[in-house]
């Protein structure tokens, strides 16, 4: 949705490099999520955040780090990328009135 | 942990045929949501069902929530090529804002 942007949209990197994927919302919704999507696995939650400075692990957090110093931004960092982290990454937010999720356009990451 | 299972994983139909995808949760859900992801796109929220036995319609799409609130279905009548995509169901994990997604059903439609 227009209120969520992700950057970069495409990224190719090498094993061992650090990569940061950005997620920005134009609203000020509290809850933000990071998912990865792989064939045969659907959407798997990596990390989520309930508010600025509050983050928690999801289903597949290993190899990832998040921070949330500002409500609008929720960057996801791969500290030392591995080939198994090749995936499509989606950021999502939940408005306070209900728990439906609005997804960003995604980042396609390839780790060589 | 909580699991949400969807079947079938793939479905190929001729345009005009009906399509149904089924979702089953290992736990009782407070609500269930459905999303559609077009090829190359991102998941987009379709609908949320909250009540036991609830049925909601959106044009040719009919969504049902089971009486026990552990299963749901999405039925598309007379599919069109615009229905192509992957349909996901999702349920909240416990009382949190987190969602557990099914693996999705990928629908292809032959014109």
Short mmCIF file of C-alpha atoms in Angstrom, two decimals:
data_model
loop_
_atom_site.label_atom_id
_atom_site.label_comp_id
_atom_site.label_asym_id
_atom_site.label_seq_id
_atom_site.Cartn_x
_atom_site.Cartn_y
_atom_site.Cartn_z
CA UNK A 1 0.00 0.00 0.00
CA UNK A 2 1.12 3.55 -0.65
CA UNK A 3 1.72 4.17 3.05
CA UNK A 4 4.50 1.60 3.27
CA UNK A 5 7.71 1.78 1.33
CA UNK A 6 10.59 -0.63 1.25
CA UNK A 7 14.08 -0.05 -0.05
CA UNK A 8 15.87 -1.27 -1.93
CA UNK A 9 13.37 -3.19 -4.05
CA UNK A 10 16.11 -5.45 -5.38
CA UNK A 11 19.48 -6.27 -3.89
CA UNK A 12 22.28 -8.61 -4.84
CA UNK A 13 25.01 -9.14 -2.31
CA UNK A 14 27.70 -11.60 -1.43
CA UNK A 15 28.00 -14.09 1.38
CA UNK A 16 29.36 -12.49 4.53
CA UNK A 17 28.35 -8.92 3.72
CA UNK A 18 26.09 -6.84 5.89
CA UNK A 19 22.82 -5.77 4.33
CA UNK A 20 20.12 -3.50 5.67
CA UNK A 21 16.60 -3.51 4.32
CA UNK A 22 14.53 -0.44 5.05
CA UNK A 23 10.86 -0.17 5.83
CA UNK A 24 9.06 3.14 6.22
CA UNK A 25 5.42 3.90 6.95
CA UNK A 26 3.77 7.26 6.41
CA UNK A 27 1.27 6.55 9.17
CA UNK A 28 2.31 6.14 12.81
CA UNK A 29 0.95 2.66 13.40
CA UNK A 30 2.45 0.90 16.35
CA UNK A 31 2.87 -2.63 15.08
CA UNK A 32 5.34 -3.44 12.34
CA UNK A 33 6.46 -6.81 11.04
CA UNK A 34 9.15 -8.35 8.89
CA UNK A 35 8.43 -11.53 6.91
CA UNK A 36 10.36 -13.59 4.48
CA UNK A 37 8.65 -15.47 1.69
CA UNK A 38 10.13 -18.59 0.16
CA UNK A 39 8.63 -21.17 -2.14
CA UNK A 40 6.97 -23.88 -0.13
CA UNK A 41 7.14 -21.95 3.13
CA UNK A 42 4.67 -19.15 2.66
CA UNK A 43 5.18 -16.08 4.85
CA UNK A 44 7.34 -16.55 7.90
CA UNK A 45 7.68 -13.92 10.58
CA UNK A 46 11.25 -12.81 11.29
CA UNK A 47 10.78 -9.99 13.81
CA UNK A 48 8.06 -7.66 14.89
CA UNK A 49 7.76 -4.47 16.86
CA UNK A 50 4.95 -3.25 19.05
CA UNK A 51 6.26 0.32 19.28
CA UNK A 52 9.43 2.33 19.06
CA UNK A 53 12.21 0.61 20.99
CA UNK A 54 10.12 -2.54 21.48
CA UNK A 55 10.98 -5.49 19.28
CA UNK A 56 10.59 -9.24 19.55
CA UNK A 57 11.54 -12.37 17.69
CA UNK A 58 9.26 -14.19 15.33
CA UNK A 59 9.48 -17.67 13.88
CA UNK A 60 12.83 -17.34 12.03
CA UNK A 61 14.96 -14.61 13.68
CA UNK A 62 18.41 -16.20 13.44
CA UNK A 63 20.85 -14.17 11.36
CA UNK A 64 18.75 -11.01 11.51
CA UNK A 65 18.80 -7.89 13.66
CA UNK A 66 16.17 -5.17 13.90
CA UNK A 67 15.88 -1.78 15.50
CA UNK A 68 13.14 0.76 15.83
CA UNK A 69 14.33 4.11 17.05
CA UNK A 70 11.49 5.92 15.27
CA UNK A 71 7.89 4.75 14.95
CA UNK A 72 7.94 5.21 11.18
CA UNK A 73 11.00 3.12 10.43
CA UNK A 74 11.77 -0.53 11.01
CA UNK A 75 15.07 -1.57 9.40
CA UNK A 76 16.08 -5.21 9.10
CA UNK A 77 19.79 -6.02 9.06
CA UNK A 78 21.49 -9.18 7.92
CA UNK A 79 24.77 -8.92 9.77
CA UNK A 80 26.58 -11.53 7.69
CA UNK A 81 24.46 -12.63 4.77
CA UNK A 82 24.21 -16.29 3.85
CA UNK A 83 22.84 -17.94 0.72
CA UNK A 84 19.93 -19.31 2.73
CA UNK A 85 18.80 -15.73 3.28
CA UNK A 86 18.06 -15.32 -0.40
CA UNK A 87 14.37 -14.54 -0.30
CA UNK A 88 11.68 -11.94 -0.77
CA UNK A 89 11.27 -9.79 2.32
CA UNK A 90 8.03 -8.04 3.19
CA UNK A 91 7.42 -5.41 5.78
CA UNK A 92 3.90 -5.00 7.15
CA UNK A 93 2.05 -2.73 9.55
CA UNK A 94 -1.14 -3.13 11.53
CA UNK A 95 -3.45 -0.18 12.18
CA UNK A 96 -4.72 0.22 15.74
CA UNK A 97 -8.38 -0.31 14.88
CA UNK A 98 -8.02 -3.94 13.79
CA UNK A 99 -5.35 -6.54 13.16
CA UNK A 100 -5.35 -6.69 9.37
CA UNK A 101 -1.91 -6.17 7.96
CA UNK A 102 -0.83 -3.82 5.20
CA UNK A 103 2.20 -5.04 3.31
CA UNK A 104 4.94 -3.12 1.61
CA UNK A 105 5.98 -3.93 -1.97
CA UNK A 106 8.79 -6.22 -0.86
CA UNK A 107 12.55 -6.47 -1.33
CA UNK A 108 13.96 -9.27 -3.44
CA UNK A 109 17.34 -10.18 -1.96
CA UNK A 110 19.83 -12.49 -3.61
CA UNK A 111 22.91 -13.63 -1.71
CA UNK A 112 25.62 -15.06 -3.94
CA UNK B 1 3.14 -24.20 18.21
CA UNK B 2 0.08 -22.93 16.42
CA UNK B 3 -0.20 -24.10 12.83
CA UNK B 4 -2.39 -23.01 9.97
CA UNK B 5 -2.67 -25.43 7.09
CA UNK B 6 -4.05 -24.75 3.66
CA UNK B 7 -5.06 -27.08 0.89
CA UNK B 8 -4.59 -27.48 -1.94
CA UNK B 9 -1.14 -25.99 -2.45
CA UNK B 10 -1.81 -25.50 -6.17
CA UNK B 11 -4.98 -25.36 -8.21
CA UNK B 12 -5.26 -25.00 -11.94
CA UNK B 13 -8.68 -24.32 -13.42
CA UNK B 14 -10.25 -23.38 -16.70
CA UNK B 15 -11.75 -19.93 -16.80
CA UNK B 16 -15.35 -20.14 -15.68
CA UNK B 17 -14.79 -23.06 -13.30
CA UNK B 18 -15.21 -22.69 -9.58
CA UNK B 19 -12.35 -22.77 -7.08
CA UNK B 20 -12.15 -23.48 -3.38
CA UNK B 21 -9.28 -23.30 -0.92
CA UNK B 22 -9.48 -24.64 2.61
CA UNK B 23 -7.76 -23.47 5.76
CA UNK B 24 -7.43 -25.39 9.02
CA UNK B 25 -5.96 -24.19 12.29
CA UNK B 26 -4.54 -26.34 15.05
CA UNK B 27 -6.14 -24.00 17.58
CA UNK B 28 -9.40 -22.10 17.88
CA UNK B 29 -9.11 -18.68 16.30
CA UNK B 30 -10.60 -15.39 17.42
CA UNK B 31 -10.76 -14.42 13.78
CA UNK B 32 -9.39 -15.44 10.43
CA UNK B 33 -8.15 -13.26 7.63
CA UNK B 34 -7.70 -13.87 3.93
CA UNK B 35 -5.12 -12.26 1.69
CA UNK B 36 -4.45 -12.35 -2.04
CA UNK B 37 -1.03 -12.00 -3.61
CA UNK B 38 -0.84 -11.41 -7.34
CA UNK B 39 2.23 -12.79 -9.15
CA UNK B 40 5.17 -10.51 -8.38
CA UNK B 41 3.11 -8.52 -5.90
CA UNK B 42 2.59 -8.28 -2.20
CA UNK B 43 -0.17 -9.78 -0.05
CA UNK B 44 -3.31 -7.68 0.04
CA UNK B 45 -5.95 -8.02 2.73
CA UNK B 46 -9.29 -9.31 1.46
CA UNK B 47 -11.49 -9.91 4.47
CA UNK B 48 -11.70 -10.82 8.13
CA UNK B 49 -14.19 -13.25 9.64
CA UNK B 50 -14.91 -13.12 13.33
CA UNK B 51 -18.09 -14.98 14.21
CA UNK B 52 -18.61 -18.72 14.36
CA UNK B 53 -20.30 -19.89 11.15
CA UNK B 54 -19.91 -16.49 9.52
CA UNK B 55 -20.31 -16.24 5.76
CA UNK B 56 -19.29 -13.16 3.82
CA UNK B 57 -19.43 -12.46 0.12
CA UNK B 58 -17.43 -10.15 -2.09
CA UNK B 59 -18.85 -10.36 -5.60
CA UNK B 60 -17.82 -13.86 -6.79
CA UNK B 61 -15.86 -14.65 -3.62
CA UNK B 62 -17.52 -16.39 -0.66
CA UNK B 63 -15.73 -16.73 2.64
CA UNK B 64 -16.81 -19.03 5.45
CA UNK B 65 -15.66 -19.42 9.02
CA UNK B 66 -16.34 -22.77 10.62
CA UNK B 67 -18.63 -23.32 13.56
CA UNK B 68 -15.71 -24.35 15.74
CA UNK B 69 -13.65 -21.37 14.53
CA UNK B 70 -10.82 -23.67 13.49
CA UNK B 71 -11.41 -23.81 9.78
CA UNK B 72 -12.32 -21.54 6.93
CA UNK B 73 -12.79 -21.62 3.21
CA UNK B 74 -12.68 -19.30 0.25
CA UNK B 75 -14.80 -20.14 -2.76
CA UNK B 76 -14.59 -18.34 -6.08
CA UNK B 77 -17.47 -18.79 -8.48
CA UNK B 78 -16.79 -18.73 -12.21
CA UNK B 79 -13.11 -17.88 -12.05
CA UNK B 80 -11.64 -15.19 -14.25
CA UNK B 81 -8.06 -14.59 -15.29
CA UNK B 82 -7.98 -11.69 -12.84
CA UNK B 83 -8.35 -14.19 -10.00
CA UNK B 84 -4.87 -15.56 -10.64
CA UNK B 85 -2.62 -15.39 -7.61
CA UNK B 86 -1.90 -16.99 -4.27
CA UNK B 87 -4.54 -16.91 -1.57
CA UNK B 88 -3.44 -17.01 2.05
CA UNK B 89 -5.39 -17.45 5.21
CA UNK B 90 -4.02 -16.17 8.51
CA UNK B 91 -5.01 -16.35 12.12
CA UNK B 92 -3.82 -14.40 15.14
CA UNK B 93 -1.26 -16.10 17.33
CA UNK B 94 -2.79 -16.29 20.76
CA UNK B 95 -4.02 -12.86 21.78
CA UNK B 96 -1.22 -11.03 20.02
CA UNK B 97 -1.08 -8.89 16.91
CA UNK B 98 1.06 -11.53 15.24
CA UNK B 99 -0.49 -13.56 12.47
CA UNK B 100 0.25 -17.15 11.54
CA UNK B 101 -0.13 -17.58 7.80
CA UNK B 102 -1.01 -20.69 5.89
CA UNK B 103 1.35 -21.59 3.07
CA UNK B 104 -1.17 -20.43 0.53
CA UNK B 105 -2.98 -21.85 -2.46
CA UNK B 106 -1.64 -20.80 -5.82
CA UNK B 107 -4.42 -20.43 -8.37
CA UNK B 108 -3.78 -20.40 -12.07
CA UNK B 109 -6.59 -19.85 -14.56
CA UNK B 110 -6.48 -21.03 -18.15
CA UNK B 111 -8.33 -18.61 -20.45
#
